[in-house]
Coordinates of C-alpha atoms and ligand atoms in Angstrom, one line a residue:
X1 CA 124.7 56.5 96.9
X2 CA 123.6 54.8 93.5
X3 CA 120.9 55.3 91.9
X4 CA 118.8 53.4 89.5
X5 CA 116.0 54.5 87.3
X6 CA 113.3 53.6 89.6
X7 CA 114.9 55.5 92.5
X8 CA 115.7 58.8 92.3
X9 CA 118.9 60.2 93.3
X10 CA 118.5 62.8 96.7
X11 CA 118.2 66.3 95.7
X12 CA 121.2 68.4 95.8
X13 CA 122.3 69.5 99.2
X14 CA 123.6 72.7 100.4
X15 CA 127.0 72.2 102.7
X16 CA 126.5 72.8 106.4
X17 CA 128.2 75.6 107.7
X18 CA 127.6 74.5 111.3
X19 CA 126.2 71.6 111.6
X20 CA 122.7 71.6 114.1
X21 CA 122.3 75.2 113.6
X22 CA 123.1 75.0 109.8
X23 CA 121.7 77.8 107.8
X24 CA 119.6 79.3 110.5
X25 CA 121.9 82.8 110.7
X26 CA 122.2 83.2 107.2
X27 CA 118.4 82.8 107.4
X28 CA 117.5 85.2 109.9
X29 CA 120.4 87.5 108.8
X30 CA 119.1 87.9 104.7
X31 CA 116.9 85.0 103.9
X32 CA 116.2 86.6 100.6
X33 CA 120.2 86.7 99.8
X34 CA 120.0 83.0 100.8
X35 CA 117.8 82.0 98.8
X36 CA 119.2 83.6 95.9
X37 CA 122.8 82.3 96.5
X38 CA 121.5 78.9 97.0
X39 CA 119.3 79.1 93.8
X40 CA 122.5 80.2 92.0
X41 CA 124.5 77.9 93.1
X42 CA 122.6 74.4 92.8
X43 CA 119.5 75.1 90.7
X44 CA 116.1 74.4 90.8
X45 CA 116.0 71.5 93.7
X46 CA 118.2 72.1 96.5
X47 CA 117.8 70.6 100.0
X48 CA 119.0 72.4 103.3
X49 CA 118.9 71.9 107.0
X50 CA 117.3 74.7 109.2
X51 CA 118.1 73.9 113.1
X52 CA 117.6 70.2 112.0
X53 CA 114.5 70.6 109.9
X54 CA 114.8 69.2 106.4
X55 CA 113.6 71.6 104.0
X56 CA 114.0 71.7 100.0
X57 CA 113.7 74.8 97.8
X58 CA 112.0 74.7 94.5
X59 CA 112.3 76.8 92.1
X60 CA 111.4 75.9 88.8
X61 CA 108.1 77.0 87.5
X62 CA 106.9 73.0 86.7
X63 CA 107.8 71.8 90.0
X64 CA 105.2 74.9 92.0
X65 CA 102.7 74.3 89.7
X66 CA 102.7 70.8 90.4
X67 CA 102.8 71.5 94.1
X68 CA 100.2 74.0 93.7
X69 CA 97.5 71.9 92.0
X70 CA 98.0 69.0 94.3
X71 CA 98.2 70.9 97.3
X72 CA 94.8 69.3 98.7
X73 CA 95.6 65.9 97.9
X74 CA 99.2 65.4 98.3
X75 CA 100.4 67.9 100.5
X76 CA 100.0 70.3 103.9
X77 CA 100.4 73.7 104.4
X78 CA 101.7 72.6 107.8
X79 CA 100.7 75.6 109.6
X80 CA 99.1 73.0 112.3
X81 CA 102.9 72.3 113.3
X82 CA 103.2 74.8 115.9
X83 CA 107.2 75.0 114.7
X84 CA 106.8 75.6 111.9
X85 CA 105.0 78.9 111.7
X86 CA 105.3 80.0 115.0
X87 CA 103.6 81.8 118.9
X88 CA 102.3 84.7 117.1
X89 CA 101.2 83.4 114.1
X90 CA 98.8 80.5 115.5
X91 CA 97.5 82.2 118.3
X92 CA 96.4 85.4 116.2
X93 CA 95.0 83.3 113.2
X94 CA 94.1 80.7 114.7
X95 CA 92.2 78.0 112.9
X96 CA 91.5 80.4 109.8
X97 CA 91.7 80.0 106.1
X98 CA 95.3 80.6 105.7
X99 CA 96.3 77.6 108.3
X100 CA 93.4 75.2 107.8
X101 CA 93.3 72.0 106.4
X102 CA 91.5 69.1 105.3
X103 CA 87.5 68.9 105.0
X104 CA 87.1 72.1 107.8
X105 CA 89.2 74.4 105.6
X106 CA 87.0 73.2 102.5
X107 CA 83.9 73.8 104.1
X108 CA 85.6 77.1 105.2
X109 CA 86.3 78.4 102.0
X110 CA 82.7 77.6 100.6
X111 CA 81.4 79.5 103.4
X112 CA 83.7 82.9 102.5
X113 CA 84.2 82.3 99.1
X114 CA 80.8 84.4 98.1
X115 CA 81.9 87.7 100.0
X116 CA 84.8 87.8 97.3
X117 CA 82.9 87.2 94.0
X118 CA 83.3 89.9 91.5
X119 CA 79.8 92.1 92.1
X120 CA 80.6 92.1 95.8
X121 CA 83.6 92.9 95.3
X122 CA 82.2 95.7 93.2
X123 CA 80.7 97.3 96.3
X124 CA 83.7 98.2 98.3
X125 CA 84.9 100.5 95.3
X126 CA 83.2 103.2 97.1
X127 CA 84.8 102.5 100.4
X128 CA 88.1 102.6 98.7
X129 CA 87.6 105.5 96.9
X130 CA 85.8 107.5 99.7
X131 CA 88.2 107.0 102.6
X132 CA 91.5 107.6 99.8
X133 CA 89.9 111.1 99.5
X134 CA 89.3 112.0 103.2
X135 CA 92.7 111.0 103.7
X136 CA 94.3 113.2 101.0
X137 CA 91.7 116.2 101.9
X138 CA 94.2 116.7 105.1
X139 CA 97.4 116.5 103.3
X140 CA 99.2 120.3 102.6
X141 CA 101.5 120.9 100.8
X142 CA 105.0 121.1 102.2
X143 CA 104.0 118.2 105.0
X144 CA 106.3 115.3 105.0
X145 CA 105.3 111.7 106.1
X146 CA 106.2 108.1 105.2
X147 CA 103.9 107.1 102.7
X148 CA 103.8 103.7 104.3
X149 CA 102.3 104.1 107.8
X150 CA 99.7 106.2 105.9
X151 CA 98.6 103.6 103.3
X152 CA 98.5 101.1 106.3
X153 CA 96.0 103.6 108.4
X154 CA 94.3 103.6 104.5
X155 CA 94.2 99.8 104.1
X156 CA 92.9 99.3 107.8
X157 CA 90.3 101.6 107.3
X158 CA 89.1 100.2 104.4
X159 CA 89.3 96.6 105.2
X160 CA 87.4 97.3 108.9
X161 CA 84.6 99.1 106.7
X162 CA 84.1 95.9 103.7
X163 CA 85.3 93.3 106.7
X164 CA 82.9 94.8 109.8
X165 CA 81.2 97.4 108.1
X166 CA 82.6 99.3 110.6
X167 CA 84.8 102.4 110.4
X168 CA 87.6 101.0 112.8
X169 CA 89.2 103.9 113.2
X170 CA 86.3 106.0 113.9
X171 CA 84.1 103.6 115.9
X172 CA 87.2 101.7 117.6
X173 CA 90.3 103.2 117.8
X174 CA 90.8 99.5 119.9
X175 CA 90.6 97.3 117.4
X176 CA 93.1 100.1 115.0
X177 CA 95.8 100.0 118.4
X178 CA 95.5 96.0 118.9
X179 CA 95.9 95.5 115.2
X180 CA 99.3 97.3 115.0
X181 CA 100.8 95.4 118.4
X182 CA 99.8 92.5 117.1
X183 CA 101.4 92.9 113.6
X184 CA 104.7 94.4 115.4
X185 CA 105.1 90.9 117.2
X186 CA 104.5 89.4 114.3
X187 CA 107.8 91.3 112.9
X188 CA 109.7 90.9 116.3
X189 CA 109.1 86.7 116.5
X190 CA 109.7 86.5 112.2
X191 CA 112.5 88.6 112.7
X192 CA 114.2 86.3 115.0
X193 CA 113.3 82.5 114.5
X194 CA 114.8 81.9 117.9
X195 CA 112.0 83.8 119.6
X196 CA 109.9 82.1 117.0
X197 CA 110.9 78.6 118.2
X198 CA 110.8 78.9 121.8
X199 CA 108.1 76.4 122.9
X200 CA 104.7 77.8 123.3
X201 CA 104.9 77.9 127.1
X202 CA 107.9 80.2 127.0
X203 CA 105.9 83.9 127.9
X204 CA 108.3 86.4 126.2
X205 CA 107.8 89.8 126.4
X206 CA 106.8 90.1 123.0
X207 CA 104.2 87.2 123.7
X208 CA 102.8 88.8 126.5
X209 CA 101.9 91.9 124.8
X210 CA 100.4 90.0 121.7
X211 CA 98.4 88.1 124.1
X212 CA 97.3 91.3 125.7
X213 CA 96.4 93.1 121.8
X214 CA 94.8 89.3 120.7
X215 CA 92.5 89.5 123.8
X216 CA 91.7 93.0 122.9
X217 CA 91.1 92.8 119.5
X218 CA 88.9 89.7 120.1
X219 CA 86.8 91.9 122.6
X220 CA 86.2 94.3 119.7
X221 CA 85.4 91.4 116.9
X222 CA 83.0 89.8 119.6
X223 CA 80.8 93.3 119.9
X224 CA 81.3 93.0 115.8
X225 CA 79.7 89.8 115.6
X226 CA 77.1 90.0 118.7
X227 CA 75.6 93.1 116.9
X228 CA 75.7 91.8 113.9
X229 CA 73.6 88.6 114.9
X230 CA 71.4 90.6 116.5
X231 CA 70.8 93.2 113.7
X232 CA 67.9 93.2 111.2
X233 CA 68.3 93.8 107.7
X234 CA 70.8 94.0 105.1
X235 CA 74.4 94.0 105.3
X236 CA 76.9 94.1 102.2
X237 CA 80.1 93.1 104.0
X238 CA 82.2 90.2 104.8
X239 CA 80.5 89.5 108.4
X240 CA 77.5 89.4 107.5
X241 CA 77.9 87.0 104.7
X242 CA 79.7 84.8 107.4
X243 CA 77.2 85.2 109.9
X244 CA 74.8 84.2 107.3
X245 CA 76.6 81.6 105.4
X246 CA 75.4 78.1 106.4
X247 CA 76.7 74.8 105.3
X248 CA 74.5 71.8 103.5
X249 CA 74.0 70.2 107.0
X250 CA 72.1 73.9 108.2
X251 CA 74.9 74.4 110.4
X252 CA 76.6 77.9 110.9
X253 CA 79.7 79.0 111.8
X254 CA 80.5 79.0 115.3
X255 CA 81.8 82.7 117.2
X256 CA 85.3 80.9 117.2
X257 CA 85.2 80.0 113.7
X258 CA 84.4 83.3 112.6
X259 CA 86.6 85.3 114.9
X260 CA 89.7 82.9 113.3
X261 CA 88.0 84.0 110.1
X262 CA 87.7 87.8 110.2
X263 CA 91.3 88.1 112.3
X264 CA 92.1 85.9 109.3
X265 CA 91.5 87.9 106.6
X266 CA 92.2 91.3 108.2
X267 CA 95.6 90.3 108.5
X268 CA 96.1 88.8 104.9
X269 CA 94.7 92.3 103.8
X270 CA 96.3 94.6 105.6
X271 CA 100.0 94.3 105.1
X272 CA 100.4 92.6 101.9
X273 CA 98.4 95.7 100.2
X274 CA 100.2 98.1 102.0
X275 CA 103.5 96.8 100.9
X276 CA 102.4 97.3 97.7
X277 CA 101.1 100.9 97.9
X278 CA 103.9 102.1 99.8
X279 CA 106.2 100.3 97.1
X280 CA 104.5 101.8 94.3
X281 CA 105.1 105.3 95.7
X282 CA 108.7 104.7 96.3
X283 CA 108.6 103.7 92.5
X284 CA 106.7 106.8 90.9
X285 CA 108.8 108.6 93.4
X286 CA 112.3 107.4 91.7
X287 CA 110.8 107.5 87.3
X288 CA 109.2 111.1 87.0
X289 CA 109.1 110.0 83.4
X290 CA 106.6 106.9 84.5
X291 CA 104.4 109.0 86.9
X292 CA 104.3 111.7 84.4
X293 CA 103.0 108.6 82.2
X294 CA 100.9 107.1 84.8
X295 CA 99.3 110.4 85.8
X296 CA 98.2 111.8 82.0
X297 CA 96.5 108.2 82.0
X298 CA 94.9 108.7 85.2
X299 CA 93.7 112.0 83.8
X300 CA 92.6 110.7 80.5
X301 CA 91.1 107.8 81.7
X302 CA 88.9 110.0 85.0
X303 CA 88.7 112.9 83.4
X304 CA 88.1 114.5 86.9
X305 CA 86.3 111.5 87.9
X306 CA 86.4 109.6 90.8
X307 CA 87.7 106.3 90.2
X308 CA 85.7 103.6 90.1
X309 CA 85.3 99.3 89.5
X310 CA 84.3 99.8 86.1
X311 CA 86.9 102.2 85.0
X312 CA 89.5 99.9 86.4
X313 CA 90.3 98.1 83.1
X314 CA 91.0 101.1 81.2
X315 CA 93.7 102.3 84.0
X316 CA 96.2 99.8 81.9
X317 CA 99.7 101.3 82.6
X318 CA 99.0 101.9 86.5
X319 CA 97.7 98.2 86.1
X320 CA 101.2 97.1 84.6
X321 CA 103.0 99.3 87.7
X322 CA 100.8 97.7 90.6
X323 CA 102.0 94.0 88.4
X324 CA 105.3 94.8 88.5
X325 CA 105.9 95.8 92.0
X326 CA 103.8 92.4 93.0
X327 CA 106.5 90.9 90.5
X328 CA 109.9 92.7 92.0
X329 CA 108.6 93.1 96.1
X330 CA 105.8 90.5 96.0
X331 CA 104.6 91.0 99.4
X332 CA 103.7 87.0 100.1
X333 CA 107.9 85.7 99.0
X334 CA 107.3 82.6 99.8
X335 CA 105.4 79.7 100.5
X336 CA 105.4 76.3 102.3
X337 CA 104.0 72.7 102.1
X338 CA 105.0 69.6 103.3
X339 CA 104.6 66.6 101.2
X340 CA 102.5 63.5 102.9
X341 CA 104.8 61.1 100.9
X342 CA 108.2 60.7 99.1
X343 CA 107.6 62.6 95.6
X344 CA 109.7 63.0 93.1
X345 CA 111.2 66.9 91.7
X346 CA 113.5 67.2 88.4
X347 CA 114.7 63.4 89.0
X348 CA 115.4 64.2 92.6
X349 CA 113.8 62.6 95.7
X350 CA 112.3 65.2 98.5
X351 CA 111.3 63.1 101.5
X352 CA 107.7 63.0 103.1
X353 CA 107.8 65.5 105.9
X354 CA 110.2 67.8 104.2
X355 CA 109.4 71.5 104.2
X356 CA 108.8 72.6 100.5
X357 CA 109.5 76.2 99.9
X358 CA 109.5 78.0 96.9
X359 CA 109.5 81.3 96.5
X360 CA 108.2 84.7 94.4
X361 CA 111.3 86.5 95.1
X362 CA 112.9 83.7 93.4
X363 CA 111.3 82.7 90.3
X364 CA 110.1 86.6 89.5
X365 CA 114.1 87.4 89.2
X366 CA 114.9 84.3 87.1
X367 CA 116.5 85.6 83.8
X368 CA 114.8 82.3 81.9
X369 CA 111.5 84.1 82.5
X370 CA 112.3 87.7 82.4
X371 CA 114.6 90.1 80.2
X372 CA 116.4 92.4 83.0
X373 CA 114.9 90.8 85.8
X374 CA 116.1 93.5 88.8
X375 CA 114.9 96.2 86.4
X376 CA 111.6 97.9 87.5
X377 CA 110.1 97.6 83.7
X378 CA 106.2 97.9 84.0
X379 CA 106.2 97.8 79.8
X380 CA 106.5 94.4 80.0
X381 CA 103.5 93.5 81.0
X382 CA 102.1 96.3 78.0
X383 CA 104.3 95.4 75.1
X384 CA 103.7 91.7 74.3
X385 CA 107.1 90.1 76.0
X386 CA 104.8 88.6 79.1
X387 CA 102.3 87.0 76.8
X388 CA 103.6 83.8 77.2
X389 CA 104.9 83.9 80.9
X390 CA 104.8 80.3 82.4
X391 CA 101.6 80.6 85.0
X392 CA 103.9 79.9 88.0
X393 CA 107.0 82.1 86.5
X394 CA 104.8 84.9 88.0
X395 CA 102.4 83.8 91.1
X396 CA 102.2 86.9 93.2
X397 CA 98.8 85.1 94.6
X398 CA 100.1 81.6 94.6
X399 CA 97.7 79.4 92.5
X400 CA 95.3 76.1 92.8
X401 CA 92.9 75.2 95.3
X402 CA 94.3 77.5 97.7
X403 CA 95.1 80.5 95.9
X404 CA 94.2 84.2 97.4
X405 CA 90.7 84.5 98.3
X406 CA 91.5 88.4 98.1
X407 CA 93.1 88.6 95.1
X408 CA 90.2 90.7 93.0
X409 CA 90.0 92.6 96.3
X410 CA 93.3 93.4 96.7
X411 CA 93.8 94.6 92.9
X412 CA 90.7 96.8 93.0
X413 CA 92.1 98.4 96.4
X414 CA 95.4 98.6 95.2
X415 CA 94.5 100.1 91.7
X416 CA 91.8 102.4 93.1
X417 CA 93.8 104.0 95.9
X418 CA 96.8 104.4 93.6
X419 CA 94.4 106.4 91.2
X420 CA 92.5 108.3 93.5
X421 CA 95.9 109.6 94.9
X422 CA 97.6 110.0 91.5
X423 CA 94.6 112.3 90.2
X424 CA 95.3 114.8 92.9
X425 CA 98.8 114.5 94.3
X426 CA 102.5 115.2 93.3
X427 CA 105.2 114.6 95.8
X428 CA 108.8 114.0 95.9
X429 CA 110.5 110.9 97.2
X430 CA 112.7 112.1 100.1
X431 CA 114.6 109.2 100.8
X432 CA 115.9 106.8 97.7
X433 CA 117.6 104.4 99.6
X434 CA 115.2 102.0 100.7
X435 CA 115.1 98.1 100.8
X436 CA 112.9 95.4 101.4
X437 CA 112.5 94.1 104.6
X438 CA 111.6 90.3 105.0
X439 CA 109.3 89.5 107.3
X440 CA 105.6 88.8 106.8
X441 CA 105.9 90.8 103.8
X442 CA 108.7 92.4 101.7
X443 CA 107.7 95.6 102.9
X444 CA 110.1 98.7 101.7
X445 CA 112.4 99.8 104.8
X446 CA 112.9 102.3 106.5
X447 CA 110.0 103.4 104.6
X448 CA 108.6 105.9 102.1
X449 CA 109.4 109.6 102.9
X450 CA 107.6 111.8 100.9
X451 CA 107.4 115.5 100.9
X452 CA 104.1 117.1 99.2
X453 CA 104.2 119.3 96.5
X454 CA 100.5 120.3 95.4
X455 CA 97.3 119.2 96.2
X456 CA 94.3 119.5 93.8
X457 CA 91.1 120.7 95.3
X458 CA 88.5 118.5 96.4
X459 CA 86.7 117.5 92.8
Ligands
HEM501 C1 98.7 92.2 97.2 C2 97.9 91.6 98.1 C3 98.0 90.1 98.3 C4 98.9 89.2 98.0 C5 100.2 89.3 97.2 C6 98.4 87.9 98.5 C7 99.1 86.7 98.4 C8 98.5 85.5 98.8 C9 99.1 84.2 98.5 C10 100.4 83.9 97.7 C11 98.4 83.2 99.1 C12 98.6 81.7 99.0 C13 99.4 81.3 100.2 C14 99.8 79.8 100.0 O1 99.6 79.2 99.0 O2 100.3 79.3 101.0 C15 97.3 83.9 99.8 C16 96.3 83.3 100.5 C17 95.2 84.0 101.1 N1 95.0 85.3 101.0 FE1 96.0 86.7 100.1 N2 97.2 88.1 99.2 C18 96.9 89.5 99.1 C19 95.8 90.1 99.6 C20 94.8 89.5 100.3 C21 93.5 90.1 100.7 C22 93.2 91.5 100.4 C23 92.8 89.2 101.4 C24 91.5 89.3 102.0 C25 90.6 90.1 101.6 C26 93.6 87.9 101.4 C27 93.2 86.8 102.0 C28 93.9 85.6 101.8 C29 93.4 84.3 102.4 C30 92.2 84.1 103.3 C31 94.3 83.3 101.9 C32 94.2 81.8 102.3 C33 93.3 81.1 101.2 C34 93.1 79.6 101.4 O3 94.1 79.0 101.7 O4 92.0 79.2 101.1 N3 94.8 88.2 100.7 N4 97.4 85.3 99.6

């Protein structure tokens, strides 16, 4: 085809192996390794078929931003598509914040957006802390676990008690069962995007028993929000803003709307800061010379202490740890819009409709942006060379309009459970062989064995 300058040429496109299903197996087999090898091999703008979708990949940190900041005017996230994200995904969240569009996700977002500002934030410090130290008050040494399924019991907890303000696993062990079958079909339909794309009719086992753990969970959220409407007096979590929260018309939000809203954010909680954790233990567990680091600053910084918001800032190396995980494993890899009209990347033309994907994985490995990008080097981000990091060379939150709601939430969490645990445990890493696995997250696989060494006393 030629080109002129008013027409720009089509991107780059990655041979077909098999023509229909194209890169589908290589996708479900290591989507991460595809990626990668595609990246390598034709840059920053490269166009693919997957099972006859046209999708692009971009990867340079000019082309996301753009994306990024015109996401509400120029582009979906496309999670409406039923396709495109999948059974599991749209029945469980629904019409929430993550797959809204248009004027009902703005509204949406004006609504929650006050449960996350930094003093409310503030208030769940406690929670965090607190449940971090019931949890290690029943740890011995000698007992082995995967650190993993523990931080996920952890996260739950603490997201149940700043979402509900309700212990979940105390008050409903439900909503704590329902939660983990639905995020296991999650990870059976991601892992296979056959299952994924069966037509929403199609009642797969898997789908049945999400169905079943959706209908139960939504039993426990509706006793969540029928007490909560009926309560008097002062609540300091996420519910109860929502329940409150009205819009300039006077209107509230409907059960529905806040059901997709709290199943919503639960999810987007839960997983992506357990990835984390469990990652940052595998980490510690592999550098004795870092945790050795990373606990004397713990100590100095505590003093014997319980952690807390304010002390956060001064926790600066176990900050550059939790960055450099989100930089190596980020937990959300990638992300996806579709373009309402032709645009234009690196003098290459990507087609309205086209699925846009760029990805973390990608651009926090790319050697233009980072010295030894596969090493795990938290320094970086202490000893000047990330000062002048392109915003979207690192986006572990994405960026724009529609960046992470949870992000201060998530750091706190992450940075304040990581204390609390550092201050009073020492463990070895049993197992050092562990990858990430790509599914909603990159979450480490098979896990994070750990054996316990001491304890300190409660303090
Ligand atoms: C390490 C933890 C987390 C990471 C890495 C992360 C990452 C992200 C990313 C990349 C996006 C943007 C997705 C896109 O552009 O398509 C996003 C959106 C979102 N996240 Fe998070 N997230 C984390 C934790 C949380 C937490 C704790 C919450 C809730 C408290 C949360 C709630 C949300 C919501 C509601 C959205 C959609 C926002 C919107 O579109 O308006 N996330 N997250």
């Amino acid at each position: 085809m030629t080109t002129t300058a008013n027409a720009p040429a089509p991107a780059p496109r990655l041979r077909e192996p098999i023509p229909l299903v194209s890169h589908l197996r290589a996708f479900i087999h290591d989507p991460l390794e595809l990626f990668d090898s595609m990246h390598a091999s034709h840059g920053d703008v490269v166009e693919f078929f997957m099972a006859g979708d046209r999708w692009v990949l971009l990867s340079h940190p000019d082309d996301i931003e753009r994306v990024h900041l015109e996401t509400t005017r120029n582009y979906r996230k496309g999670y409406q598509e039923y396709k495109k994200i999948g059974y599991v995904f749209s029945r469980t969240l629904g019409n929430g914040l993550v797959t809204s569009e248009g004027s009902f996700w703005r509204t949406q977002r004006r609504l929650a957006q006050p449960a996350f500002h930094t003093k409310r934030i503030q208030g769940y410090a406690d929670t965090m802390v607190g449940y971090t130290r019931e949890l290690i008050d029943t740890w011995h040494p000698g007992d082995e676990f995967d650190m993993r399924i523990l931080m996920g019991g952890l996260t739950q907890r603490v997201a149940g008690k700043s979402f509900f303000g309700t212990d979940t696993e105390k008050e409903s062990s439900r909503a704590s069962e329902a939660l983990d079958k639905i995020m296991l079909g999650f990870n059976v339909e991601l892992g296979s995007m056959v299952l994924e794309r069966l037509p929403a009719f199609v009642p797969t086992r898997n789908r049945r028993r999400v169905d079943s753990a959706i209908s139960d969970f939504e039993d426990v959220i509706a006793e969540f929000i029928a007490n909560r409407r009926a309560a008097e007096g002062e609540h300091g979590d996420l519910l109860a803003m929502l329940v409150e929260s009205r819009d300039d018309d006077g209107s509230q939000m409907t059960d529905k709307q806040l059901r997709d809203e709290l199943v919503t954010m639960y999810v987007a909680a839960q997983e992506t800061t357990t990835s984390t954790l469990a990652w940052i233990w595998y980490f510690l567990g592999t550098r004795p010379d870092l945790a050795a680091r990373v606990y004397a600053e713990v100590d100095s910084v505590l003093g014997g202490a319980p952690a807390t918001a304010e002390k956060m800032g001064e926790l600066k190396l176990l900050r550059a740890v939790v960055d450099e995980v989100l930089r190596l494993y980020p937990p959300a890899w990638r992300v996806f819009r579709v373009p309402d009209n032709d645009v234009e990347f690196q003098g290459y033309r990507v087609k309205a409709g086209t699925m846009v994907a760029m990805s973390q994985w990608i651009t926090h490995r790319d050697p233009r942006w980072f010295d030894r990008p596969t090493e795990f080097d938290p320094d970086r981000w202490l000893d000047g060379r990330t000062a002048n990091l392109h915003r979207y060379a690192y986006w572990p939150f994405g960026g724009g309009p529609r960046m992470c709601i949870g992000n201060g939430f998530a750091l706190m969490e992450i940075v304040l459970i990581a204390a609390t645990i550092a201050q009073r445990v020492r463990y070895t890493l049993l197992d050092h062989d562990v990858k990430p696995y790509p599914m909603i997250t990159l979450r480490p696989s098979p896990g994070v064995r750990v054996r316990v060494d001491s304890v300190a006393g409660a303090q």
